[in-house]
Amino acid sequence: MKIRRYYVQDMKEGMLRIREELGPEAVIIQSRKVRLKGLKGLFAPRKMEITAAVENPLRAREPEHPHDLNFQKQIQEELGELKMMVNRLATRDFIPAEIRDRERGELKKWRLRLQQQEVLEELIEEFMEEIQESLFGEIQLTEEITGLILRKKMRKRLKTAPEKGAQVQVFVGPTGVGKTTTLAKLAARYALYQGERVGIITIDHYRIGAVEQLRTYADITGLPLEVVMTPRELQHALKKLSGCQRILIDTAGRSTLNLAHIQELSNYLHNLPPAEIFMVMSATTKSQDLKLISQNFRCMNYNRLIFTKLDETNTYGVLLNGIYLTGLPAIYITTGQNVPDDICLADLDKMSSLILGEEE
Ligand SMILES: Nc1nc2c(ncn2[C@@H]2O[C@H](COP(=O)(O)OP(=O)(O)OP(=O)(O)O)[C@@H](O)[C@H]2O)c(=O)[nH]1
Ligand SMILES: [Mg+2]
């Protein structure tokens, strides 16, 4: 075996020299950046030290017919293999252990942040693996760079959509998440800011005080309110309000574990015209409960998300988890009890900043 060491500017130059001198069968067994010895080396840019070896130097000689097409093809194949090998070696085996550990340290910080934010473990693993794979070869991996890459990946995972402006909008979800309050905020915005004719329907005749709550909002804004007790009555109410540009339908909050109640409510929604059906999720919901909510309410055919009560928590993983579990875009975020002010459009940058704890 012949082993030779080269000092070159870059890998490309090294490969050319190795091929020239050792032939196509040579393999690179080590590569690293070094300073040349002596005063001169101190001021010169760092060189690449490549150690290459060839098993049988005899085969390294040039062939008798270098222009033979088969020979050229063989050379190219071998060069391709060599390239792959070099890449593998350069990205894994020859990074000093201390740099590898530093990279892991940077990731650890972000893993911890995502865990604190209660991002689902499966999503955290996915992010960490993707970043580790794409970055393992980068020597200058700082906490800041890792954060930027994570942010970019998170933006891709999060999902928003523009306001659709469907005529019929329904608000569904578990108890007490803010369905009625959010409906009131949007009704006021449509009516007062956009000058639209708005009608409200409520299917919530189960909870004592539910109708009065909505009637208070309707009276303040002067909007018509229809209370319905059966799916058939809902059809009548829709007809009655058909002159409205916007019809907002409030539903009763149902316990996530009571599938019979959820199913009963979904019967009302079977014959709706094309509608935006908002699943309202509170930011204070536990991640594991979110899984149940997204599954058990599926029969409601909800197609968009609203996240409420962001002002009540410092843990924002729900935003990512909700979008991930349902595959649906978030449209609105609410941040307080004030009607109509405490609502805004969901925004990718804002959501990822909340989860990662960074300024935009
Ligand atoms: N802090 C905060 N409170 C909110 C927000 N949205 C709603 N609330 C409050 O949460 C409580 C429940 O709100 P509702 O709108 O009645 O909730 P709901 O989903 O209609 O409740 P049910 O109809 O009983 O299922 C009320 O006290 C609201 O003022 C929000 O964004 N932030
Ligand atoms: Mg309600």
Tab-separated table of N, CA, C and O and ligand atoms in Angstrom, residues 179-180 204 207 213 250-251, ligand 2:
chain	number	residue	atom	x	y	z
A	179	LYS	N	-65.557	30.328	22.058
A	179	LYS	CA	-66.297	30.322	20.774
A	179	LYS	C	-67.206	31.550	20.663
A	179	LYS	O	-67.144	32.291	19.683
A	180	THR	N	-68.039	31.752	21.709
A	180	THR	CA	-69.019	32.839	21.642
A	180	THR	C	-68.317	34.201	21.614
A	180	THR	O	-68.679	35.085	20.828
A	204	ASP	N	-76.783	26.951	20.711
A	204	ASP	CA	-76.470	26.645	22.102
A	204	ASP	C	-77.635	26.975	23.009
A	204	ASP	O	-77.712	28.063	23.581
A	207	ARG	N	-76.710	25.296	27.573
A	207	ARG	CA	-76.148	25.894	28.778
A	207	ARG	C	-76.995	27.085	29.229
A	207	ARG	O	-77.351	27.948	28.411
A	213	GLN	N	-75.995	35.511	26.853
A	213	GLN	CA	-74.628	36.001	26.580
A	213	GLN	C	-74.545	36.549	25.148
A	213	GLN	O	-74.069	37.660	24.913
A	250	ASP	N	-73.088	30.080	16.280
A	250	ASP	CA	-72.437	29.662	17.530
A	250	ASP	C	-72.954	28.268	17.892
A	250	ASP	O	-74.128	27.961	17.672
A	251	THR	N	-72.081	27.433	18.404
A	251	THR	CA	-72.522	26.088	18.821
A	251	THR	C	-72.214	25.901	20.305
A	251	THR	O	-71.374	26.611	20.872
B	2	MG	MG	-70.425	29.731	24.035
